[in-house]
Coordinates of C-alpha atoms in Angstrom, one line a residue:
Chain H
X1 CA 275.0 74.1 -180.1
X2 CA 273.8 71.2 -182.2
X3 CA 274.4 70.4 -185.9
X4 CA 273.0 68.1 -188.5
X5 CA 273.8 67.4 -192.1
X6 CA 271.2 66.7 -194.8
X7 CA 271.2 65.9 -198.5
X8 CA 268.2 67.2 -200.5
X9 CA 266.5 64.4 -202.5
X10 CA 263.4 66.4 -203.7
X11 CA 263.7 67.0 -207.4
X12 CA 262.7 70.6 -207.0
X13 CA 265.1 71.2 -204.1
X14 CA 263.9 73.5 -201.2
X15 CA 261.4 75.5 -203.2
X16 CA 258.7 78.0 -202.4
X17 CA 255.8 76.3 -200.7
X18 CA 257.6 73.5 -198.8
X19 CA 260.2 76.1 -197.8
X20 CA 257.4 78.2 -196.4
X21 CA 256.2 75.3 -194.3
X22 CA 259.8 74.7 -193.2
X23 CA 260.0 78.3 -192.0
X24 CA 256.7 77.9 -190.1
X25 CA 258.1 74.8 -188.4
X26 CA 261.3 76.6 -187.5
X27 CA 259.4 79.5 -186.0
X28 CA 257.9 77.1 -183.4
X29 CA 261.3 77.0 -181.7
X30 CA 263.2 79.7 -179.8
X31 CA 266.6 78.5 -181.0
X32 CA 268.5 80.3 -183.6
X33 CA 268.6 78.0 -186.7
X34 CA 271.2 78.7 -189.3
X35 CA 271.3 76.9 -192.7
X36 CA 274.7 76.5 -194.4
X37 CA 275.4 75.6 -198.0
X38 CA 279.1 75.8 -198.7
X39 CA 280.2 79.2 -197.3
X40 CA 276.7 80.8 -197.6
X41 CA 274.4 80.8 -194.7
X42 CA 270.9 82.1 -193.8
X43 CA 268.4 82.2 -191.0
X44 CA 265.9 79.3 -191.5
X45 CA 263.1 81.5 -190.1
X46 CA 263.3 83.8 -193.1
X47 CA 261.6 82.4 -196.2
X48 CA 263.0 84.6 -199.0
X49 CA 266.5 84.3 -197.7
X50 CA 266.1 80.5 -197.6
X51 CA 264.7 80.5 -201.1
X52 CA 267.5 82.7 -202.1
X53 CA 270.0 80.0 -201.2
X54 CA 268.6 78.0 -204.2
X55 CA 269.2 74.6 -202.5
X56 CA 268.9 72.0 -205.2
X57 CA 268.5 68.2 -205.4
X58 CA 271.7 66.4 -204.4
X59 CA 273.1 69.3 -202.5
X60 CA 274.3 69.0 -199.0
X61 CA 273.4 71.4 -196.3
X62 CA 274.4 71.8 -192.6
X63 CA 271.9 73.1 -190.1
X64 CA 273.0 74.6 -186.8
X65 CA 270.8 75.0 -183.8
X66 CA 271.6 77.3 -180.9
X67 CA 269.4 77.9 -177.9
X68 CA 267.6 76.5 -174.9
X69 CA 265.4 74.1 -177.0
X70 CA 268.1 73.1 -179.5
X71 CA 267.8 69.4 -178.8
X72 CA 264.1 69.2 -179.5
X73 CA 264.4 71.7 -182.3
X74 CA 267.2 69.7 -184.1
X75 CA 265.2 66.5 -183.8
X76 CA 262.0 68.1 -185.2
X77 CA 263.7 69.9 -188.1
X78 CA 265.7 66.8 -189.1
X79 CA 262.5 64.7 -189.1
X80 CA 260.8 67.4 -191.2
X81 CA 263.6 67.7 -193.7
X82 CA 263.7 63.9 -194.2
X83 CA 259.9 63.7 -194.8
X84 CA 259.6 66.7 -197.1
X85 CA 262.9 67.2 -199.0
Chain T
X1 CA 241.1 87.5 -241.0
X2 CA 244.3 87.7 -239.0
X3 CA 246.1 84.6 -237.8
X4 CA 248.5 84.8 -234.8
X5 CA 250.4 82.0 -233.3
X6 CA 251.6 81.1 -229.8
X7 CA 252.2 78.2 -227.6
X8 CA 249.1 76.3 -226.7
X9 CA 248.5 75.0 -223.2
X10 CA 245.5 72.7 -223.9
X11 CA 243.9 71.0 -226.9
X12 CA 240.8 73.0 -226.6
X13 CA 238.9 75.5 -228.6
X14 CA 237.5 78.9 -227.4
X15 CA 235.2 81.0 -229.5
X16 CA 234.1 84.6 -228.6
X17 CA 234.9 88.3 -228.6
X18 CA 238.3 89.5 -227.6
X19 CA 238.7 91.6 -224.5
X20 CA 242.0 93.4 -224.0
X21 CA 242.9 93.1 -220.3
X22 CA 245.1 95.9 -219.1
X23 CA 246.6 95.9 -215.6
X24 CA 246.4 99.3 -213.8
X25 CA 249.3 101.5 -214.3
X26 CA 251.2 102.2 -211.1
X27 CA 252.2 105.8 -210.9
X28 CA 254.4 106.0 -207.9
X29 CA 255.1 109.3 -206.2
X30 CA 258.8 109.4 -205.6
X31 CA 258.8 112.5 -203.5
X32 CA 259.8 112.9 -199.9
X33 CA 257.2 112.5 -197.2
X34 CA 256.6 114.4 -193.9
X35 CA 255.3 111.7 -191.6
X36 CA 257.3 108.4 -191.8
X37 CA 255.4 106.8 -188.9
X38 CA 252.1 107.3 -190.7
X39 CA 253.6 105.8 -193.9
X40 CA 254.9 102.8 -191.9
X41 CA 251.5 102.3 -190.5
X42 CA 250.0 102.5 -194.1
X43 CA 252.5 99.9 -195.2
X44 CA 251.8 97.6 -192.3
X45 CA 248.1 97.8 -192.9
X46 CA 248.4 97.2 -196.6
X47 CA 250.6 94.2 -196.2
X48 CA 248.2 92.7 -193.7
X49 CA 245.3 93.3 -196.0
X50 CA 247.2 91.8 -198.9
X51 CA 248.0 88.7 -196.7
X52 CA 244.3 88.4 -196.0
X53 CA 243.5 88.7 -199.7
X54 CA 245.9 85.9 -200.6
X55 CA 244.0 83.8 -198.1
X56 CA 240.7 84.5 -199.9
X57 CA 242.4 83.7 -203.2
X58 CA 243.7 80.5 -201.7
X59 CA 240.2 79.4 -200.8
X60 CA 238.8 80.4 -204.2
X61 CA 241.6 78.6 -206.1
X62 CA 241.1 75.5 -203.9
X63 CA 237.5 75.3 -205.1
X64 CA 238.0 76.2 -208.8
X65 CA 241.5 74.9 -209.6
X66 CA 242.6 72.4 -206.9
X67 CA 245.2 72.1 -204.3
X68 CA 248.3 72.4 -206.5
X69 CA 247.2 75.8 -207.9
X70 CA 245.9 77.1 -204.5
X71 CA 249.3 76.4 -202.9
X72 CA 250.7 79.4 -204.8
X73 CA 248.7 81.7 -202.7
X74 CA 249.8 80.1 -199.5
X75 CA 253.4 80.7 -200.7
X76 CA 252.4 84.3 -201.4
X77 CA 251.2 84.7 -197.9
X78 CA 254.5 83.4 -196.6
X79 CA 256.5 85.8 -198.8
X80 CA 254.4 88.7 -197.5
X81 CA 255.0 87.6 -194.0
X82 CA 258.8 87.6 -194.5
X83 CA 260.5 89.8 -192.0
X84 CA 263.5 90.7 -194.2
X85 CA 261.2 91.9 -197.0
X86 CA 259.0 94.0 -194.7
X87 CA 262.0 95.4 -192.8
X88 CA 263.6 96.5 -196.1
X89 CA 260.5 98.4 -197.1
X90 CA 260.1 100.0 -193.7
X91 CA 263.7 101.0 -193.7
X92 CA 263.2 102.9 -197.0
X93 CA 260.3 104.8 -195.5
X94 CA 262.1 105.8 -192.3
X95 CA 265.7 106.4 -193.5
X96 CA 264.9 107.8 -197.0
X97 CA 261.7 109.5 -196.1
X98 CA 259.7 108.1 -199.0
X99 CA 256.1 107.0 -199.3
X100 CA 254.8 103.5 -198.6
X101 CA 254.2 103.0 -202.4
X102 CA 257.7 103.8 -203.3
X103 CA 259.1 101.7 -200.5
X104 CA 257.0 98.7 -201.5
X105 CA 258.0 99.0 -205.1
X106 CA 261.7 99.4 -204.4
X107 CA 262.0 96.7 -201.8
X108 CA 259.9 94.1 -203.6
X109 CA 261.5 94.8 -206.9
X110 CA 264.9 94.1 -205.4
X111 CA 263.9 90.7 -204.2
X112 CA 262.2 89.9 -207.5
X113 CA 265.4 90.9 -209.2
X114 CA 267.4 88.5 -206.9
X115 CA 265.2 85.6 -208.0
X116 CA 265.2 86.6 -211.7
X117 CA 269.0 86.4 -211.6
X118 CA 269.1 82.8 -210.3
X119 CA 270.2 80.0 -212.6
X120 CA 267.5 77.6 -211.6
X121 CA 264.4 78.1 -213.9
X122 CA 262.0 77.2 -211.1
X123 CA 263.5 79.9 -208.8
X124 CA 263.6 82.4 -211.7
X125 CA 259.9 81.9 -212.2
X126 CA 259.4 82.9 -208.5
X127 CA 260.3 86.5 -209.3
X128 CA 256.8 86.7 -210.9
X129 CA 255.4 85.7 -207.5
X130 CA 257.1 88.6 -205.8
X131 CA 255.9 91.0 -208.5
X132 CA 252.4 89.6 -207.9
X133 CA 252.4 90.2 -204.2
X134 CA 254.0 93.6 -204.8
X135 CA 251.0 94.6 -207.0
X136 CA 248.6 93.2 -204.3
X137 CA 250.2 95.6 -201.7
X138 CA 250.2 98.5 -204.2
X139 CA 246.6 97.9 -205.2
X140 CA 245.6 98.2 -201.5
X141 CA 247.8 101.3 -201.0
X142 CA 246.5 103.1 -204.1
X143 CA 242.9 101.9 -203.9
X144 CA 242.9 100.2 -207.3
X145 CA 239.8 98.4 -208.3
X146 CA 241.1 95.3 -210.1
X147 CA 237.8 93.5 -210.3
X148 CA 236.3 95.4 -213.1
X149 CA 239.1 94.9 -215.7
X150 CA 237.6 91.8 -217.2
X151 CA 234.4 93.5 -218.4
X152 CA 230.9 91.9 -218.0
X153 CA 230.6 89.9 -221.2
X154 CA 232.0 86.4 -221.9
X155 CA 235.2 86.9 -223.8
X156 CA 238.7 85.6 -224.7
X157 CA 241.0 87.7 -222.5
X158 CA 244.2 89.1 -224.1
X159 CA 246.9 90.4 -221.9
X160 CA 250.6 91.1 -221.8
X161 CA 250.9 88.7 -218.9
X162 CA 248.6 87.5 -216.2
X163 CA 249.8 87.1 -212.6
X164 CA 248.4 84.1 -210.7
X165 CA 246.3 86.4 -208.5
X166 CA 244.9 88.0 -211.6
X167 CA 244.1 84.7 -213.2
X168 CA 242.3 83.4 -210.2
X169 CA 240.3 86.6 -209.6
X170 CA 238.9 86.4 -213.1
X171 CA 235.2 85.4 -213.2
X172 CA 235.5 82.0 -214.8
X173 CA 232.0 82.0 -216.1
X174 CA 232.9 84.9 -218.4
X175 CA 236.2 83.4 -219.5
X176 CA 236.3 81.7 -222.9
X177 CA 240.1 81.6 -223.2
X178 CA 243.3 83.4 -222.4
X179 CA 246.0 84.8 -224.6
X180 CA 249.2 86.4 -223.3
X181 CA 252.3 87.8 -224.9
X182 CA 254.5 86.5 -222.1
X183 CA 254.4 83.5 -219.8
X184 CA 256.1 80.1 -219.9
X185 CA 254.5 76.6 -219.7
X186 CA 255.9 76.5 -216.1
X187 CA 254.3 79.7 -215.1
X188 CA 251.4 79.7 -212.7
X189 CA 249.2 81.1 -215.4
X190 CA 249.8 78.0 -217.4
X191 CA 249.2 75.7 -214.4
X192 CA 246.0 77.5 -213.5
X193 CA 244.8 77.4 -217.1
X194 CA 245.4 73.7 -217.2
X195 CA 243.6 73.1 -213.9
X196 CA 240.7 75.4 -214.9
X197 CA 240.7 73.6 -218.3
X198 CA 240.8 76.9 -220.2
X199 CA 242.0 77.1 -223.8
X200 CA 245.1 79.3 -223.6
X201 CA 247.8 80.6 -225.8
X202 CA 251.0 82.0 -224.3
X203 CA 254.0 83.7 -226.0
X204 CA 251.7 85.1 -228.6
X205 CA 253.9 87.9 -229.8
X206 CA 251.5 89.5 -232.2
X207 CA 248.7 90.5 -229.8
X208 CA 247.3 93.9 -230.6
X209 CA 245.1 96.4 -228.8
X210 CA 243.1 96.7 -232.1
X211 CA 241.7 93.2 -231.5
X212 CA 239.5 94.5 -228.7
X213 CA 235.8 93.5 -229.2
X214 CA 236.5 91.5 -232.4
X215 CA 235.3 87.9 -232.9
X216 CA 238.1 85.4 -232.5
X217 CA 238.7 81.6 -232.3
X218 CA 241.4 80.3 -230.1
X219 CA 242.5 77.0 -231.6
X220 CA 244.4 75.2 -229.0
X221 CA 245.0 72.2 -231.2
X222 CA 247.0 74.2 -233.7
X223 CA 248.4 76.9 -231.3
X224 CA 246.9 79.8 -233.0
X225 CA 244.2 82.4 -232.8
X226 CA 242.0 83.6 -235.7
X227 CA 240.8 87.2 -235.5
X228 CA 237.6 87.8 -237.5
X229 CA 237.6 84.2 -238.8
X230 CA 235.8 83.1 -242.0
X231 CA 232.4 81.5 -241.8
X232 CA 233.8 78.1 -242.8
X233 CA 236.3 78.2 -240.1
X234 CA 233.7 79.3 -237.5
X235 CA 231.5 76.4 -238.6
X236 CA 234.1 73.7 -238.5
X237 CA 235.8 74.8 -235.3
X238 CA 232.4 75.3 -233.6
X239 CA 231.5 71.7 -234.5
X240 CA 234.9 70.5 -233.2
X241 CA 234.4 72.4 -229.9
X242 CA 230.9 71.1 -229.4
X243 CA 232.3 67.6 -229.9
X244 CA 235.0 68.2 -227.3
X245 CA 232.5 69.6 -224.8
X246 CA 230.2 66.6 -225.2
X247 CA 233.1 64.2 -224.7
X248 CA 234.3 66.1 -221.6
X249 CA 230.8 66.3 -220.1
X250 CA 230.5 62.5 -220.5
X251 CA 234.0 62.0 -218.9
X252 CA 233.3 64.3 -216.0
X253 CA 229.9 62.7 -215.4
X254 CA 230.9 59.1 -215.6
X255 CA 234.5 58.8 -214.5
X256 CA 234.9 56.7 -211.4
X257 CA 231.3 55.6 -211.4
X258 CA 230.5 51.9 -211.6
X259 CA 229.0 50.3 -214.7
X260 CA 225.8 49.1 -213.1
X261 CA 222.2 49.0 -214.3
X262 CA 219.4 50.8 -212.5
X263 CA 218.3 47.5 -211.1
X264 CA 221.8 46.7 -209.8
X265 CA 223.4 44.4 -212.4
X266 CA 227.1 45.0 -212.6
X267 CA 228.8 44.7 -215.9
X268 CA 232.6 45.0 -216.5
X269 CA 233.4 47.5 -219.2
X270 CA 237.0 46.9 -220.4
X271 CA 239.1 48.3 -223.2
X272 CA 240.8 46.6 -226.1
X273 CA 244.4 47.6 -226.6
X274 CA 247.1 46.9 -229.1
X275 CA 250.2 47.7 -227.1
X276 CA 251.8 49.6 -224.2
X277 CA 251.3 52.9 -226.1
X278 CA 247.5 52.5 -225.5
X279 CA 247.9 52.5 -221.7
X280 CA 247.0 56.2 -221.5
X281 CA 243.7 55.8 -223.2
X282 CA 242.8 53.0 -220.7
X283 CA 243.2 55.6 -217.9
X284 CA 241.7 58.5 -219.7
X285 CA 238.5 56.6 -220.4
X286 CA 238.4 54.9 -217.0
X287 CA 238.2 51.4 -218.4
X288 CA 237.8 48.9 -215.6
X289 CA 240.4 46.5 -217.1
X290 CA 241.7 45.3 -220.5
X291 CA 239.6 42.6 -222.1
X292 CA 241.7 42.1 -225.1
X293 CA 245.4 42.9 -225.3
X294 CA 246.4 41.9 -228.8
X295 CA 249.9 40.6 -228.5
X296 CA 250.5 40.8 -232.3
X297 CA 252.3 44.1 -231.9
X298 CA 255.3 42.3 -230.5
X299 CA 255.5 40.2 -233.6
X300 CA 254.6 42.8 -236.2
X301 CA 257.0 45.4 -234.9
X302 CA 260.0 43.0 -235.2
X303 CA 262.3 41.8 -237.9
X304 CA 262.7 38.4 -236.3
X305 CA 260.8 36.4 -233.8
X306 CA 260.8 38.5 -230.6
X307 CA 262.7 37.1 -227.6
X308 CA 261.2 36.0 -224.3
X309 CA 262.9 39.0 -222.7
X310 CA 261.4 41.5 -225.1
X311 CA 258.0 40.1 -224.7
X312 CA 258.2 39.9 -221.0
X313 CA 259.2 43.6 -220.8
X314 CA 256.2 44.6 -222.8
X315 CA 253.6 42.4 -221.0
X316 CA 255.0 43.3 -217.6
X317 CA 254.8 47.0 -218.3
X318 CA 251.1 46.8 -219.2
X319 CA 250.2 44.4 -216.4
X320 CA 252.1 46.3 -213.8
X321 CA 250.9 49.7 -214.8
X322 CA 247.2 48.7 -214.8
X323 CA 247.4 46.5 -211.6
X324 CA 245.1 45.6 -209.8
X325 CA 242.9 45.8 -213.0
X326 CA 242.6 42.6 -215.0
X327 CA 244.6 42.5 -218.2
X328 CA 243.6 39.7 -220.7
X329 CA 246.4 39.0 -223.1
X330 CA 245.5 37.0 -226.2
X331 CA 248.3 34.7 -227.4
X332 CA 249.7 35.1 -230.9
X333 CA 247.0 35.5 -233.5
X334 CA 249.0 35.9 -236.7
X335 CA 248.2 34.2 -240.0
X336 CA 245.1 34.9 -242.2
X337 CA 245.3 38.7 -242.9
X338 CA 248.3 39.3 -240.5
X339 CA 251.3 37.7 -242.1
X340 CA 255.0 38.1 -241.1
X341 CA 258.1 37.4 -243.1
X342 CA 260.1 35.6 -240.5
X343 CA 257.3 33.2 -239.9
X344 CA 257.8 31.8 -243.4
X345 CA 254.1 30.9 -243.8
X346 CA 253.0 29.4 -247.1
X347 CA 250.6 31.3 -249.3
X348 CA 247.2 29.8 -248.8
X349 CA 244.2 29.6 -251.0
X350 CA 241.9 30.4 -248.1
X351 CA 243.8 32.0 -245.3
X352 CA 240.8 32.8 -243.1
X353 CA 240.2 29.1 -242.9
X354 CA 243.9 28.3 -242.8
X355 CA 247.1 27.9 -240.8
X356 CA 246.7 30.7 -238.2
X357 CA 246.7 31.6 -234.5
X358 CA 246.6 28.6 -232.1
X359 CA 247.1 26.3 -235.1
X360 CA 250.5 27.8 -235.7
X361 CA 251.3 27.8 -232.0
X362 CA 250.4 24.2 -231.4
X363 CA 252.5 23.2 -234.5
X364 CA 255.5 25.3 -233.6
X365 CA 255.7 24.6 -229.9
X366 CA 259.0 26.3 -229.2
X367 CA 257.7 29.5 -230.7
X368 CA 254.6 29.3 -228.6
X369 CA 256.6 28.5 -225.4
X370 CA 258.6 31.7 -225.8
X371 CA 255.4 33.7 -225.5
X372 CA 253.9 31.6 -222.7
X373 CA 257.1 31.9 -220.6
X374 CA 257.1 35.7 -221.0
X375 CA 253.4 35.8 -220.1
X376 CA 253.8 33.6 -217.0
X377 CA 256.7 35.7 -215.8
X378 CA 254.7 38.9 -216.3
X379 CA 251.8 37.4 -214.3
X380 CA 253.8 38.0 -211.1
X381 CA 253.3 41.8 -211.5
X382 CA 249.6 42.2 -211.5
X383 CA 246.3 40.6 -212.5
X384 CA 246.5 38.8 -215.7
X385 CA 244.4 36.6 -218.0
X386 CA 245.8 34.4 -220.8
X387 CA 243.5 33.8 -223.8
X388 CA 243.9 31.4 -226.7
X389 CA 242.4 32.4 -230.1
X390 CA 240.7 30.4 -232.8
X391 CA 239.8 27.4 -230.7
X392 CA 237.5 24.7 -232.3
X393 CA 238.2 21.6 -230.2
X394 CA 238.6 20.7 -226.6
X395 CA 241.9 18.9 -227.3
X396 CA 243.5 22.1 -228.5
X397 CA 242.7 23.7 -225.1
X398 CA 244.0 20.7 -223.3
X399 CA 247.2 20.7 -225.3
X400 CA 247.8 24.4 -224.9
X401 CA 247.3 24.1 -221.1
X402 CA 249.8 21.2 -221.0
X403 CA 252.4 23.4 -222.7
X404 CA 251.6 26.2 -220.3
X405 CA 252.1 23.8 -217.4
X406 CA 255.4 22.7 -218.9
X407 CA 256.6 26.3 -219.1
X408 CA 255.5 26.9 -215.5
X409 CA 257.5 24.0 -214.2
X410 CA 260.6 25.2 -216.1
X411 CA 260.3 28.7 -214.8
X412 CA 259.8 27.6 -211.2
X413 CA 262.9 25.4 -211.5
X414 CA 264.8 28.4 -212.8
X415 CA 263.7 30.4 -209.8
X416 CA 261.2 32.8 -211.5
X417 CA 258.1 34.1 -209.8
X418 CA 254.7 33.3 -211.3
X419 CA 251.5 35.0 -210.3
X420 CA 247.9 33.9 -210.4
X421 CA 246.2 34.2 -213.7
X422 CA 242.9 33.4 -215.3
X423 CA 242.7 31.2 -218.4
X424 CA 240.2 31.7 -221.2
X425 CA 239.6 31.2 -224.9
X426 CA 238.2 33.3 -227.7
X427 CA 234.9 32.0 -228.9
X428 CA 235.0 33.0 -232.6
X429 CA 234.2 29.9 -234.5
X430 CA 230.8 28.2 -234.9
X431 CA 232.5 25.0 -233.7
X432 CA 233.4 26.6 -230.3
X433 CA 229.9 27.8 -229.9
X434 CA 228.4 24.4 -230.5
X435 CA 231.0 22.7 -228.2
X436 CA 230.9 25.5 -225.6
X437 CA 229.8 23.2 -222.8
X438 CA 232.8 21.0 -222.9
X439 CA 235.2 23.9 -223.6
X440 CA 233.8 25.8 -220.6
X441 CA 234.9 22.9 -218.4
X442 CA 238.5 23.7 -219.3
X443 CA 238.6 27.5 -218.8
X444 CA 237.8 30.4 -216.4
X445 CA 236.2 32.6 -219.1
X446 CA 235.0 32.9 -222.7
X447 CA 235.5 36.0 -224.8
X448 CA 233.3 36.3 -227.9
X449 CA 235.2 37.5 -230.9
X450 CA 232.2 38.7 -232.8
X451 CA 234.1 39.8 -236.0
X452 CA 235.3 36.4 -236.9
X453 CA 232.2 34.7 -235.4
X454 CA 230.0 36.7 -237.7
X455 CA 232.1 36.0 -240.7
X456 CA 232.3 32.3 -240.1
X457 CA 228.7 31.9 -239.0
X458 CA 227.2 33.8 -242.0
X459 CA 230.0 32.8 -244.4
X460 CA 230.3 36.4 -245.4
X461 CA 233.6 38.2 -246.0
X462 CA 233.1 41.7 -244.4
X463 CA 235.6 43.3 -246.7
X464 CA 233.6 42.3 -249.8
X465 CA 231.4 45.3 -250.8
X466 CA 229.3 43.2 -253.1
X467 CA 228.0 41.2 -250.2
X468 CA 226.6 44.3 -248.4
X469 CA 223.0 43.4 -249.2
X470 CA 223.4 40.0 -247.6
X471 CA 225.4 41.1 -244.7
X472 CA 223.7 41.8 -241.3
X473 CA 225.8 42.6 -238.3
X474 CA 222.8 41.8 -236.1
X475 CA 222.1 38.5 -237.8
X476 CA 219.8 36.4 -235.6
X477 CA 222.2 33.4 -236.0
X478 CA 225.1 35.5 -234.4
X479 CA 222.9 36.7 -231.6
X480 CA 221.7 33.2 -231.0
X481 CA 225.3 32.0 -230.9
X482 CA 226.2 34.6 -228.3
X483 CA 223.2 33.5 -226.1
X484 CA 224.3 29.8 -226.4
X485 CA 227.9 30.7 -225.4
X486 CA 226.7 32.7 -222.4
X487 CA 224.5 30.0 -221.2
X488 CA 227.1 27.2 -221.7
X489 CA 229.7 29.3 -219.9
X490 CA 227.5 30.0 -217.0
X491 CA 226.4 26.4 -216.7
X492 CA 230.1 25.5 -216.0
X493 CA 231.0 28.5 -213.9
X494 CA 232.9 30.4 -216.6
X495 CA 232.2 34.1 -217.1
X496 CA 231.5 35.4 -220.6
X497 CA 232.6 38.6 -222.3
X498 CA 232.5 40.1 -225.7
X499 CA 235.6 41.6 -227.2
X500 CA 234.5 42.1 -230.8
X501 CA 233.2 45.3 -232.4
X502 CA 229.6 44.3 -231.7
X503 CA 230.3 44.8 -228.0
X504 CA 230.6 48.5 -228.6
X505 CA 227.3 48.7 -230.6
X506 CA 225.1 50.8 -228.3
X507 CA 221.9 49.4 -229.9
X508 CA 222.8 46.0 -228.6
X509 CA 224.0 46.8 -225.1
X510 CA 220.7 46.1 -223.4
X511 CA 220.3 42.9 -225.5
X512 CA 223.7 41.7 -224.3
X513 CA 222.9 42.5 -220.7
X514 CA 219.6 40.6 -220.9
X515 CA 221.6 37.6 -222.4
X516 CA 223.7 37.6 -219.2
X517 CA 227.0 38.9 -220.8
X518 CA 229.4 39.6 -217.9
X519 CA 231.9 41.8 -219.6
X520 CA 232.1 44.1 -222.6
X521 CA 235.6 44.9 -224.0
X522 CA 235.6 47.7 -226.5
X523 CA 237.8 50.4 -227.9
X524 CA 238.7 52.8 -225.1
X525 CA 236.7 55.6 -226.5
X526 CA 233.5 53.6 -226.2
X527 CA 234.0 52.7 -222.5
X528 CA 232.2 55.8 -221.1
X529 CA 229.4 55.9 -223.7
X530 CA 228.7 52.3 -222.9
X531 CA 228.8 53.0 -219.2
X532 CA 226.2 55.7 -219.7
X533 CA 223.8 53.3 -221.5
X534 CA 224.3 50.6 -218.8
X535 CA 223.6 53.1 -216.0
X536 CA 220.3 54.1 -217.6
X537 CA 219.2 50.5 -218.4
X538 CA 216.6 48.8 -216.2
X539 CA 216.6 45.0 -216.6
X540 CA 213.7 44.6 -214.2
X541 CA 211.4 46.2 -216.8
X542 CA 210.3 44.2 -219.9
X543 CA 212.5 44.7 -223.0
X544 CA 211.2 47.2 -225.6
X545 CA 211.1 45.5 -229.0
X546 CA 211.8 47.8 -231.9

């Protein structure tokens, strides 16, 4: 399993449309991707659940990757988060 | 006449008949069903069709309202594709033995509720998106025809609320305005209204079904709607609307286009500004630069002489914001009609011919240096011109330049950055016109200040009503002076502009172009009208004398 930490800098946080694109990106990989904010977690491949986390600017999230392609997956998602949020 | 108020989205006016827009009622059968597999199939098909519809709406919004608004429908598609949401609905069908409509409503409402309960106002507003996609699925399931709700006549639409999908489905050519009882200025309806440029009123609590079919004026300037307005009101607001439309058409047509004549002569059309607060108008009217930034505001808005730092901040802001456009800043032009207490200027018999502008600056060198240092420091942040007013003699320019060099050397020693800048003078005295050849050798540009030039050339005080009969803004002496200045400037490689009011006179634009004027700097509102004239002028054809 791989794990990354990320702090959201986008003023709107992880909101509707970019969250949708993030989900699309996540779905390209076979690994299970879990987003943690505090003690709440959700599957990154599920848009409404991800939006339901209400991740705001300045908040810290941890993302866990579990599966055969976890290395590539973690690298791609980390890059995507940095560029978009 | 009835007047109702609300929150206006745009400063625009819409006039026309009211059409009450009523969303279809969703009568959902809550009874048990026999064949869950069939209902699941109906649900799956309806969701897929709704996803496809959102794709169509995305394309439609992209064309009529732009990328930002269209993105809503992309988000809608993704919500509809969400597995959790779909599973929740299918679960209701199979385990509770309910119809697809009931399952859709129950499952989608639950998610909408979840968003509605969130603290974040942005996320809260997303519950409307879920309701919107819920209705899209229900419309498919129930075979609702939502296209005919708008009617077939151009009208101001009045509704409880309009979902983004409803707003974008509306036939824009029939839409004169929108009024809703609900909605926030963050709602997609407001965003769409803005990008479609529709006069709109939200949170209008007094909307009433009895308005249907009545004549109304939506006054976006005052955030109200007049039902069955008086004739006077119709006349005045119709005139205002027509004026708005004319202005907008001009903006649309000419924004981003070059100011070039039919035969290819380029002219720079700049704006005159009085301070950083005018920056918006420079952008709105697509001015190609600033030909006259009156620095007086820094002096007039202050109880004591403004510091270098204060001035630097103001100049930097303008130069930096407009970069790479050229911003010509005129040095202090106080005196005459613009007097200031802390300057302790004596009362004069004849202030127009008195101690003013460059004459004060060359006398009170430290005062002048404060401004020059601020200007030089700001020059590092963009494209700047420095312009001295009220010049009559070459030695004045030479001395002002020497002080400027002195400031430059000091600043460089102190480690400040200085950018490139152009140097010019106002040509606003008959003396400067007659000596234009030697003055041109000292500068990069001339800017004709036609207000003072006319007053000094004709010895006419423009404020004196008794002189009206003798006054002629197109006096041949003034036009001749302009031609002489242009010629002298060009002989010595200096470009020549006009920053006085005459520059904005549309009846003289062609004359100025034929004279060889390189730049016209006018009040921002005149920029696009001038561009229009320039673009329809053909200098290769002989001038038409009137």
